[in-house]
Coordinates of C-alpha atoms in Angstrom, one line a residue:
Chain A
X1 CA -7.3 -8.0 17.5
X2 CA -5.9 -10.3 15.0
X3 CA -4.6 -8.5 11.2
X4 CA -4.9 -9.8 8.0
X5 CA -3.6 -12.6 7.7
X6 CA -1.9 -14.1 4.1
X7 CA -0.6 -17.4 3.4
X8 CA 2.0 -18.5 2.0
X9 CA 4.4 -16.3 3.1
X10 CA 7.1 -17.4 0.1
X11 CA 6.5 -18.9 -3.0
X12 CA 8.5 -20.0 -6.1
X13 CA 7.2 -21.6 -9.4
X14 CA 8.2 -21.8 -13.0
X15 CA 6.5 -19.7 -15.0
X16 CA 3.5 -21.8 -16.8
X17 CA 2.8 -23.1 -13.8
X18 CA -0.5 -22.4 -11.9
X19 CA -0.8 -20.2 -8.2
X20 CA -2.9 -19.6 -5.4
X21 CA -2.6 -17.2 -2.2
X22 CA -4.9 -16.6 0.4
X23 CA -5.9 -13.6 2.9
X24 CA -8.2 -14.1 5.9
X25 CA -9.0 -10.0 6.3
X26 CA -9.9 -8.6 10.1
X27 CA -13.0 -9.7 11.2
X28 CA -16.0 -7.7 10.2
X29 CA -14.1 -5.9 7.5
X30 CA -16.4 -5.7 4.7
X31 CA -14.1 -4.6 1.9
X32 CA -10.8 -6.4 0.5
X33 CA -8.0 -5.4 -1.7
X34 CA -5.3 -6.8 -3.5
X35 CA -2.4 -5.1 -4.0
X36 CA 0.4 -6.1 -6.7
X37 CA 3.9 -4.6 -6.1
X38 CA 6.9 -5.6 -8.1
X39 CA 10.2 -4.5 -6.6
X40 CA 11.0 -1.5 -6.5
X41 CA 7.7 -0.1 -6.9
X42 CA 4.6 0.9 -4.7
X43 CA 1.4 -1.2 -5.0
X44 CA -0.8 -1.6 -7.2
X45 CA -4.7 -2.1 -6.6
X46 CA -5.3 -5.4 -8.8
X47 CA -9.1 -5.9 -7.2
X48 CA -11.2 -4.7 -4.8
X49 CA -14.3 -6.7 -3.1
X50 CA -17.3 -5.4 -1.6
X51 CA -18.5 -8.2 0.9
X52 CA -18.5 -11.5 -1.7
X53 CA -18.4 -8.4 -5.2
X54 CA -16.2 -7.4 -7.0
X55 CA -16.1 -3.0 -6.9
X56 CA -12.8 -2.5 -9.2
X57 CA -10.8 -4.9 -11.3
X58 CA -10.0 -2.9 -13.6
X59 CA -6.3 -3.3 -13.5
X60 CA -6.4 -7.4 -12.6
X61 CA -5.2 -8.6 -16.2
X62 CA -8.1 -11.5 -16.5
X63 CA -6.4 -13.6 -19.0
X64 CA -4.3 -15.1 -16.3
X65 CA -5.6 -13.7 -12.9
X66 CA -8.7 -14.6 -11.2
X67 CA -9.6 -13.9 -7.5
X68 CA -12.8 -14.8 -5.8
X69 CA -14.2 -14.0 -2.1
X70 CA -17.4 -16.9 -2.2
X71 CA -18.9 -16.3 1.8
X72 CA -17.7 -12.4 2.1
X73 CA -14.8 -13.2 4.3
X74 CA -11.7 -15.1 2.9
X75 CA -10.3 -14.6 -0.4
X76 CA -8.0 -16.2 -3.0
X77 CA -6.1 -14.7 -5.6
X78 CA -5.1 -17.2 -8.7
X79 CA -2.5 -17.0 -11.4
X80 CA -2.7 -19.6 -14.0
X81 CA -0.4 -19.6 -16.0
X82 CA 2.3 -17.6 -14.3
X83 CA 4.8 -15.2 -16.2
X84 CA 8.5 -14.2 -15.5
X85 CA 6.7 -10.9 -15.1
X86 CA 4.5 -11.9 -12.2
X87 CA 7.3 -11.7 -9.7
X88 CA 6.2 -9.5 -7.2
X89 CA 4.6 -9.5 -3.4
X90 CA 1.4 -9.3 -3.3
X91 CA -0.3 -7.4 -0.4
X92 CA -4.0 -8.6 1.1
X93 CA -5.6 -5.4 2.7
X94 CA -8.7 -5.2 4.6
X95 CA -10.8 -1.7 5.4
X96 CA -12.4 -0.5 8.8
X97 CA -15.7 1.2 7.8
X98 CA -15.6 3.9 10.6
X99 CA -12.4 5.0 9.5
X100 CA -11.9 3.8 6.2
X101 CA -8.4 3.0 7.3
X102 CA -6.6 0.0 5.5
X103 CA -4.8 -2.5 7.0
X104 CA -2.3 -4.5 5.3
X105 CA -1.4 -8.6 5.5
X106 CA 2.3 -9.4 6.1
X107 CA 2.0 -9.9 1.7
X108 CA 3.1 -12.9 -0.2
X109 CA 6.0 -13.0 -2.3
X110 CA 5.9 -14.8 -5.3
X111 CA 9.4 -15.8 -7.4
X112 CA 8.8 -17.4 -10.8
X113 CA 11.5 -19.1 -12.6
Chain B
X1 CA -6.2 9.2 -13.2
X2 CA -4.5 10.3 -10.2
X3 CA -0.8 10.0 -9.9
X4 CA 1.4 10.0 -6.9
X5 CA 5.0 11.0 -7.7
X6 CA 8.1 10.5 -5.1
X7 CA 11.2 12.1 -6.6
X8 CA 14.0 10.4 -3.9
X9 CA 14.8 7.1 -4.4
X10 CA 16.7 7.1 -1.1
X11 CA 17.4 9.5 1.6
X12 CA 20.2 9.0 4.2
X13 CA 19.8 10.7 7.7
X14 CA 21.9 10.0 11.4
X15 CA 20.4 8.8 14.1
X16 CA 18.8 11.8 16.4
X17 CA 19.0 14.1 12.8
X18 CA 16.1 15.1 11.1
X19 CA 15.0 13.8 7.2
X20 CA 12.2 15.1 5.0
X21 CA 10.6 13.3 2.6
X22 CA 8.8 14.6 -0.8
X23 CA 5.6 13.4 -2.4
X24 CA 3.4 15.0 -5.0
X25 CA 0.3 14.2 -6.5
X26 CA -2.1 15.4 -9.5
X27 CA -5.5 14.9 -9.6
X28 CA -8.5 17.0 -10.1
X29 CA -10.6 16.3 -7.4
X30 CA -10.5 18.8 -4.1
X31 CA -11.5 16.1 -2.1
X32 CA -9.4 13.5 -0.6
X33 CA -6.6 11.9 1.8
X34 CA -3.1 11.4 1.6
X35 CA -1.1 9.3 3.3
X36 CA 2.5 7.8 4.5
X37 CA 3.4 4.4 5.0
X38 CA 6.2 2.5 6.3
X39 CA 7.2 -0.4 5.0
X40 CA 10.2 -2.7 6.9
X41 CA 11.6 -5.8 5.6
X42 CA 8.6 -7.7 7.0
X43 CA 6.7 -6.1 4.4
X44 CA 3.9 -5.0 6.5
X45 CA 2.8 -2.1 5.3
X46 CA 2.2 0.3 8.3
X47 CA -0.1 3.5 8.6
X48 CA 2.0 6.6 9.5
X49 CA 0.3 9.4 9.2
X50 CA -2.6 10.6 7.6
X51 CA -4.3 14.2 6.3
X52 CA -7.5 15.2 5.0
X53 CA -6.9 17.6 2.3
X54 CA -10.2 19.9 3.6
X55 CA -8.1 20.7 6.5
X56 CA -5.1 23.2 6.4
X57 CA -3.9 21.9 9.8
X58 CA -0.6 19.8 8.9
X59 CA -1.2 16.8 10.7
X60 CA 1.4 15.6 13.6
X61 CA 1.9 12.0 14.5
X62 CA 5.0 11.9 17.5
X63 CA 8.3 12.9 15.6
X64 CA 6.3 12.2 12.4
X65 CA 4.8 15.5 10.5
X66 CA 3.4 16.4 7.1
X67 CA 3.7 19.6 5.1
X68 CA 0.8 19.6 3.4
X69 CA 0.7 22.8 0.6
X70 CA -2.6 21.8 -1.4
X71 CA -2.3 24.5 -4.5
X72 CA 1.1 22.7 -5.6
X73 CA 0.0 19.4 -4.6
X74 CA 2.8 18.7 -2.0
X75 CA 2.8 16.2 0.5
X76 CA 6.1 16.0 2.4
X77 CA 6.6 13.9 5.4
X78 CA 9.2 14.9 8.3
X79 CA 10.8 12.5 10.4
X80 CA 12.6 13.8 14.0
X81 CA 14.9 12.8 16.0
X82 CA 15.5 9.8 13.6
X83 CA 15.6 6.1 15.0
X84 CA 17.5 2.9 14.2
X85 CA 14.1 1.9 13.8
X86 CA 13.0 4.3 11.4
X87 CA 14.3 2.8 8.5
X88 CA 12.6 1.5 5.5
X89 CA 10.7 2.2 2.7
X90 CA 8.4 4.6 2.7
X91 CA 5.4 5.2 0.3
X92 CA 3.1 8.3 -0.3
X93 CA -0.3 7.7 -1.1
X94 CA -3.7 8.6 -1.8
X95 CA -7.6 8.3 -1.5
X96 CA -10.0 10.2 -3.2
X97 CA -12.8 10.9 -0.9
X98 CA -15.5 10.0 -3.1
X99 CA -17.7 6.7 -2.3
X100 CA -16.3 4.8 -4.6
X101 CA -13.1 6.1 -4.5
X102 CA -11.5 3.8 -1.4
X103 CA -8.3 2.6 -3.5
X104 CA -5.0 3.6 -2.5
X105 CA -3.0 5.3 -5.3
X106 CA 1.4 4.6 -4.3
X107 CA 4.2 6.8 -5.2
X108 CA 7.1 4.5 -6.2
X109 CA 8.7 4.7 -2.6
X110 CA 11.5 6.5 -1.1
X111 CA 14.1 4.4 0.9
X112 CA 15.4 5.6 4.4
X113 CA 18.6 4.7 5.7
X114 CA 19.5 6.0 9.1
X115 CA 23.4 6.1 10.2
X116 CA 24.0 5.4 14.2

């Protein structure tokens, strides 16, 4: 069975500039997080999707961050315009209903300049 | 708001010794799951054990075992017989059990060094 898959794998910009990752979760995984986490610390939940809805995004900070999930299945996570403070690796997870286990992309980390 | 608290930054162990790790939590709920993950240099963050806290039974994965004391909110994790490839970060986390609850709440990570 194929995991979660997240691309790119690296990224660096200058900060202003505009970002976008993507995460393909495990097939028939209804629910999809994204995960923030700066080095040296653990994740943090930024948004969670139910199917193509957003449950929590309470911690996403909105004036710069957007993330979208149109047909239920892929995802993209934006961040226009990027701060110094946005260095981090950001993690893709996907849940298995029967055991509400998560399972976690390979992440994405993001340098800015 | 839950918190998950781990006090070791990093913990050094030789290879075939044993290292324990500590976690603890607050919340107010007496429902929910805690958890250890491992996560190598890859980055892939991998399950490594997992307890529910309505079960006393400290759960047992391999060389991999919890100490789960639920009045002080305690969550420790155990590793035997340590391995080369046993090193990496290692987070403690945790679910309320509630429907809406299926986020994943980190500790800060302790690192794991093992010696050959």
């Amino acid at each position: 069975e194929a995991g979660v898959a997240q691309s790119p794998r690296y990224k660096i910009i200058e900060k202003r500039q505009s970002v976008a990752f993507w995460c393909n979760p495990i097939s028939g995984h209804a629910t999809l997080y994204w995960y923030q986490q700066i080095l040296g610390q653990g994740p943090k939940l930024l948004i969670q999707f139910q199917n193509n809805g957003v449950v929590d995004d309470s911690q996403l900070p909105k004036d710069r961050f957007s993330a979208e999930r149109l047909k239920g299945v892929d995802s993209t996570l934006k961040i226009q315009p990027a701060k110094l403070e946005d260095s981090a690796v950001y993690l893709c997870a996907s849940r298995e209903a029967s055991t509400n286990e998560q399972f976690f992309g390979p992440g994405t980390r993001l340098t800015v300049l | 708001a839950q918190t998950v608290t781990q006090s070791q930054p990093e913990m050094s162990v030789q290879e075939a010794e044993t290292v324990t790790l500590s976690c603890t939590y607050d919340t107010s709920e007496s429902d929910y799951y805690l958890f250890w993950y491992k996560q190598p240099p890859s980055r892939q963050m991998i399950l490594v054990i997992r307890q529910e806290a309505y079960k006393q039974q400290n759960a047992t994965e391999n060389r991999f075992s919890v100490n789960f004391q639920k009045a002080a909110k305690s969550f420790s994790l155990k590793i035997s017989d340590s391995q080369l490839g046993d090193a990496a970060m290692y987070f403690c986390a945790y679910r309320s059990a509630g429907a809406a609850g299926n986020k994943l709440t980190f500790g800060g990570g302790t690192r794991v060094l093992v010696k050959p």
